[in-house]
Amino acid sequence: MRALTFSPPLLNSSNPWCTSLEQLQELYNTPYTGAVTTRTSLLNGFPHDSSIHQFAFFNPKDLSASQPNKDQGGTMSQTGSLNTLGYSPTPIKEYLGYIKTISDGLSDLKEDTHYKPFIISVTGTAEEVAECYRLITAHQKHVRMVLAMEVNLSCPNIVGKPPPAYSSTSLLSYLTALKAEIGKQMEPLEASHPHTGHVHVPIGIKTPPYTYLDQFQAMIDALLESAIAEPKHLPCPISFITATNTLGSSLLLSPTPDVTFARTIESANATGIGGLAGTPLHPLALGNVYTIKGMLFQHDALSGIQIIGVGGVEDVHGFNRMRAVGAAAVGVGTALGRKGVKVFEEIGAELKAKE
């Protein structure tokens, strides 16, 4: 496993506000992020339809909500979000092109410094994710920054496709496919340079919110099984876990003129039910990071896995809480949509003031 270096330990989560080249460039340019994550992509892109794939910000106290799909919308009190989005319409190859463009524009660094990593969020079948890994690995030699791959196995908004990370069997199928791919990439190197170690592109998984012990244990069981899967001389393929994605089965209702209610946002299944994020998710996200960290430490084969803590962080206090429960780095999603990239400057300035 190869650990990522985050300096500072602050980054964006995979979300709607890291979709375009312009958004990624802005996130990379700010000195207050230590890494940048892309929106989750597929080999061929996702058929996005803004009439059914939506998001809104809301006030956790009275549930008043912003207009759907309005970036940096809502009021200061609307710190929660709900979305029915799927994945990015941009295919992975285009994201790799964006990263090459950003890399080509970088200046030479001073000695003992490094370029911040790019985490490329992907999803698909196990075979498609393995192909994404091949593409990313091949692309690494063309860019100056370290690349990593985050496998999103936790989106609650894809009709008929429950999050694979809720099932130990489904999760293991991805882990074993990726481990086999790493083994294939190492074979020619080991044959020509048997005494030279191979450093592969780090792989992470993005997990859904777990709400009871058996769900956590199912994930740990899959990780442990992958550690002893073929090729047996390789460790568990996972270097980091991003915890947590949005909480599914959530609904926002808005009052109508005749005192009835209507769904605040639309969805592919016409219910308006989607994924909850922002401040309301924060306590659950903290509990997930704390529990996962503690369970990883119980196993030598898993103790080196880093955690990126995500869920409801919008200020230095949320950042500090995530770090306190074991997050190696902290991701920001809803607050990025509400405040823009300046949210990282706000957190960074507070941290610097307390040094």
Tab-separated table of C-alpha atoms in Angstrom, residues 4-167:
chain	number	residue	atom	x	y	z
A	4	LEU	CA	-0.857	9.650	0.090
A	5	THR	CA	0.710	12.865	1.350
A	6	PHE	CA	-1.742	15.685	2.115
A	7	SER	CA	-0.270	19.102	2.866
A	8	PRO	CA	-2.436	20.653	4.173
A	9	PRO	CA	-4.703	17.681	5.104
A	10	LEU	CA	-7.703	19.316	3.429
A	11	LEU	CA	-9.360	18.593	0.091
A	12	ASN	CA	-12.665	18.526	-1.734
A	13	SER	CA	-14.825	15.440	-1.785
A	14	SER	CA	-16.156	14.096	-5.068
A	15	ASN	CA	-19.243	16.220	-5.790
A	16	PRO	CA	-20.945	18.381	-8.441
A	17	TRP	CA	-18.517	21.264	-7.840
A	18	CYS	CA	-15.481	19.439	-9.185
A	19	THR	CA	-16.930	18.518	-12.576
A	20	SER	CA	-15.280	20.873	-15.071
A	21	LEU	CA	-11.680	21.744	-15.916
A	22	GLU	CA	-12.270	25.260	-14.590
A	23	GLN	CA	-13.518	23.968	-11.235
A	24	LEU	CA	-10.638	21.499	-10.898
A	25	GLN	CA	-8.098	24.165	-11.856
A	26	GLU	CA	-9.450	26.521	-9.192
A	27	LEU	CA	-9.324	23.764	-6.582
A	28	TYR	CA	-5.762	22.903	-7.581
A	29	ASN	CA	-4.607	26.515	-7.622
A	30	THR	CA	-5.672	27.361	-4.085
A	31	PRO	CA	-2.855	26.828	-1.568
A	32	TYR	CA	-5.424	25.736	1.012
A	33	THR	CA	-6.076	22.288	-0.507
A	34	GLY	CA	-3.583	19.450	-0.107
A	35	ALA	CA	-5.188	17.310	-2.827
A	36	VAL	CA	-7.995	17.562	-5.373
A	37	THR	CA	-10.691	14.985	-6.111
A	38	THR	CA	-12.612	14.737	-9.390
A	39	ARG	CA	-16.312	14.083	-9.661
A	40	THR	CA	-17.091	10.369	-10.014
A	41	SER	CA	-16.684	9.302	-13.640
A	42	LEU	CA	-17.410	6.233	-15.728
A	43	LEU	CA	-15.585	4.875	-18.755
A	44	ASN	CA	-18.231	6.374	-21.050
A	45	GLY	CA	-19.827	9.085	-18.896
A	46	PHE	CA	-23.173	9.180	-17.109
A	47	PRO	CA	-26.373	10.266	-18.922
A	48	HIS	CA	-26.976	13.350	-16.769
A	49	ASP	CA	-30.409	14.980	-16.987
A	50	SER	CA	-30.775	18.155	-14.922
A	51	SER	CA	-34.558	17.701	-14.764
A	52	ILE	CA	-34.192	14.561	-12.625
A	53	HIS	CA	-30.626	14.799	-11.309
A	54	GLN	CA	-30.725	17.669	-8.860
A	55	PHE	CA	-29.460	19.118	-5.578
A	56	ALA	CA	-30.669	21.716	-3.106
A	57	PHE	CA	-29.398	23.254	0.139
A	58	PHE	CA	-31.674	23.377	3.173
A	59	ASN	CA	-31.927	24.655	6.736
A	60	PRO	CA	-31.724	21.662	9.124
A	61	LYS	CA	-33.979	23.475	11.615
A	62	ASP	CA	-37.033	24.320	9.500
A	63	LEU	CA	-36.129	22.395	6.269
A	64	SER	CA	-36.555	25.515	4.111
A	65	ALA	CA	-34.634	24.880	0.904
A	66	SER	CA	-32.914	26.712	-1.930
A	67	GLN	CA	-33.904	26.453	-5.544
A	68	PRO	CA	-32.699	23.200	-7.153
A	69	ASN	CA	-29.307	23.126	-8.902
A	70	LYS	CA	-28.257	26.598	-7.774
A	71	ASP	CA	-24.508	26.708	-7.060
A	72	GLN	CA	-23.543	28.798	-4.041
A	73	GLY	CA	-27.252	29.253	-3.419
A	74	GLY	CA	-29.359	29.286	-0.291
A	75	THR	CA	-28.815	31.226	2.894
A	76	MET	CA	-26.119	30.988	5.576
A	77	SER	CA	-28.437	28.771	7.622
A	78	GLN	CA	-29.003	26.286	4.788
A	79	THR	CA	-26.079	24.057	5.754
A	80	GLY	CA	-27.638	20.758	4.746
A	81	SER	CA	-27.977	19.404	1.234
A	82	LEU	CA	-30.003	16.784	-0.575
A	83	ASN	CA	-29.155	15.434	-4.008
A	84	THR	CA	-30.557	13.002	-6.530
A	85	LEU	CA	-27.497	13.234	-8.750
A	86	GLY	CA	-25.847	10.301	-10.403
A	87	TYR	CA	-22.312	10.441	-11.715
A	88	SER	CA	-20.424	12.857	-13.942
A	89	PRO	CA	-21.384	13.153	-17.615
A	90	THR	CA	-17.653	13.547	-18.303
A	91	PRO	CA	-15.858	10.241	-19.120
A	92	ILE	CA	-12.676	9.318	-17.279
A	93	LYS	CA	-10.457	9.935	-20.299
A	94	GLU	CA	-11.574	13.563	-20.363
A	95	TYR	CA	-10.711	13.919	-16.676
A	96	LEU	CA	-7.274	12.508	-17.378
A	97	GLY	CA	-6.970	15.134	-20.112
A	98	TYR	CA	-7.972	17.862	-17.647
A	99	ILE	CA	-5.297	16.673	-15.227
A	100	LYS	CA	-2.676	16.681	-18.014
A	101	THR	CA	-3.644	20.283	-18.819
A	102	ILE	CA	-3.275	21.288	-15.164
A	103	SER	CA	0.027	19.403	-14.917
A	104	ASP	CA	1.425	21.088	-18.027
A	105	GLY	CA	0.740	24.486	-16.472
A	106	LEU	CA	2.625	23.793	-13.247
A	107	SER	CA	5.845	25.587	-12.395
A	108	ASP	CA	8.908	23.783	-11.091
A	109	LEU	CA	8.814	23.229	-7.359
A	110	LYS	CA	11.454	24.047	-4.801
A	111	GLU	CA	13.486	21.190	-3.371
A	112	ASP	CA	11.783	19.108	-0.657
A	113	THR	CA	8.291	20.080	-1.837
A	114	HIS	CA	5.752	18.109	-3.850
A	115	TYR	CA	2.831	18.651	-6.166
A	116	LYS	CA	-0.523	17.997	-4.527
A	117	PRO	CA	-2.073	14.668	-5.561
A	118	PHE	CA	-5.090	14.227	-7.813
A	119	ILE	CA	-7.652	11.653	-6.685
A	120	ILE	CA	-9.695	10.399	-9.626
A	121	SER	CA	-13.090	9.152	-8.494
A	122	VAL	CA	-14.501	6.327	-10.627
A	123	THR	CA	-17.226	3.726	-10.622
A	124	GLY	CA	-18.776	0.995	-12.784
A	125	THR	CA	-18.613	-2.780	-12.724
A	126	ALA	CA	-15.566	-4.465	-11.186
A	127	GLU	CA	-14.178	-5.050	-14.679
A	128	GLU	CA	-14.801	-1.421	-15.688
A	129	VAL	CA	-13.120	-0.140	-12.533
A	130	ALA	CA	-10.095	-2.326	-13.302
A	131	GLU	CA	-9.976	-0.747	-16.766
A	132	CYS	CA	-10.148	2.712	-15.146
A	133	TYR	CA	-7.176	1.701	-13.017
A	134	ARG	CA	-5.222	0.690	-16.115
A	135	LEU	CA	-5.940	4.065	-17.699
A	136	ILE	CA	-4.904	5.996	-14.598
A	137	THR	CA	-1.724	3.959	-14.128
A	138	ALA	CA	-0.741	4.522	-17.759
A	139	HIS	CA	-1.433	8.247	-17.374
A	140	GLN	CA	0.766	8.613	-14.279
A	141	LYS	CA	3.974	8.912	-16.323
A	142	HIS	CA	2.523	11.839	-18.299
A	143	VAL	CA	1.774	14.139	-15.336
A	144	ARG	CA	3.838	15.693	-12.560
A	145	MET	CA	1.555	15.054	-9.606
A	146	VAL	CA	0.819	11.747	-7.899
A	147	LEU	CA	-2.408	10.157	-9.094
A	148	ALA	CA	-4.732	8.042	-6.956
A	149	MET	CA	-8.021	6.298	-7.714
A	150	GLU	CA	-11.070	6.415	-5.462
A	151	VAL	CA	-13.720	3.810	-6.232
A	152	ASN	CA	-17.177	5.152	-5.453
A	153	LEU	CA	-19.143	2.146	-4.210
A	154	SER	CA	-21.664	4.149	-2.224
A	155	CYS	CA	-23.924	6.334	-4.380
A	156	PRO	CA	-27.555	5.885	-3.224
A	157	ASN	CA	-29.145	7.482	-6.298
A	158	ILE	CA	-28.733	4.852	-9.038
A	159	VAL	CA	-32.057	3.087	-9.593
A	160	GLY	CA	-31.759	-0.697	-9.370
A	161	LYS	CA	-28.098	-0.581	-8.278
A	162	PRO	CA	-27.682	-0.535	-4.485
A	163	PRO	CA	-24.292	0.641	-3.166
A	164	PRO	CA	-21.875	-2.329	-3.447
A	165	ALA	CA	-20.065	-1.295	-0.252
A	166	TYR	CA	-23.097	-2.411	1.791
A	167	SER	CA	-22.378	-6.009	0.704
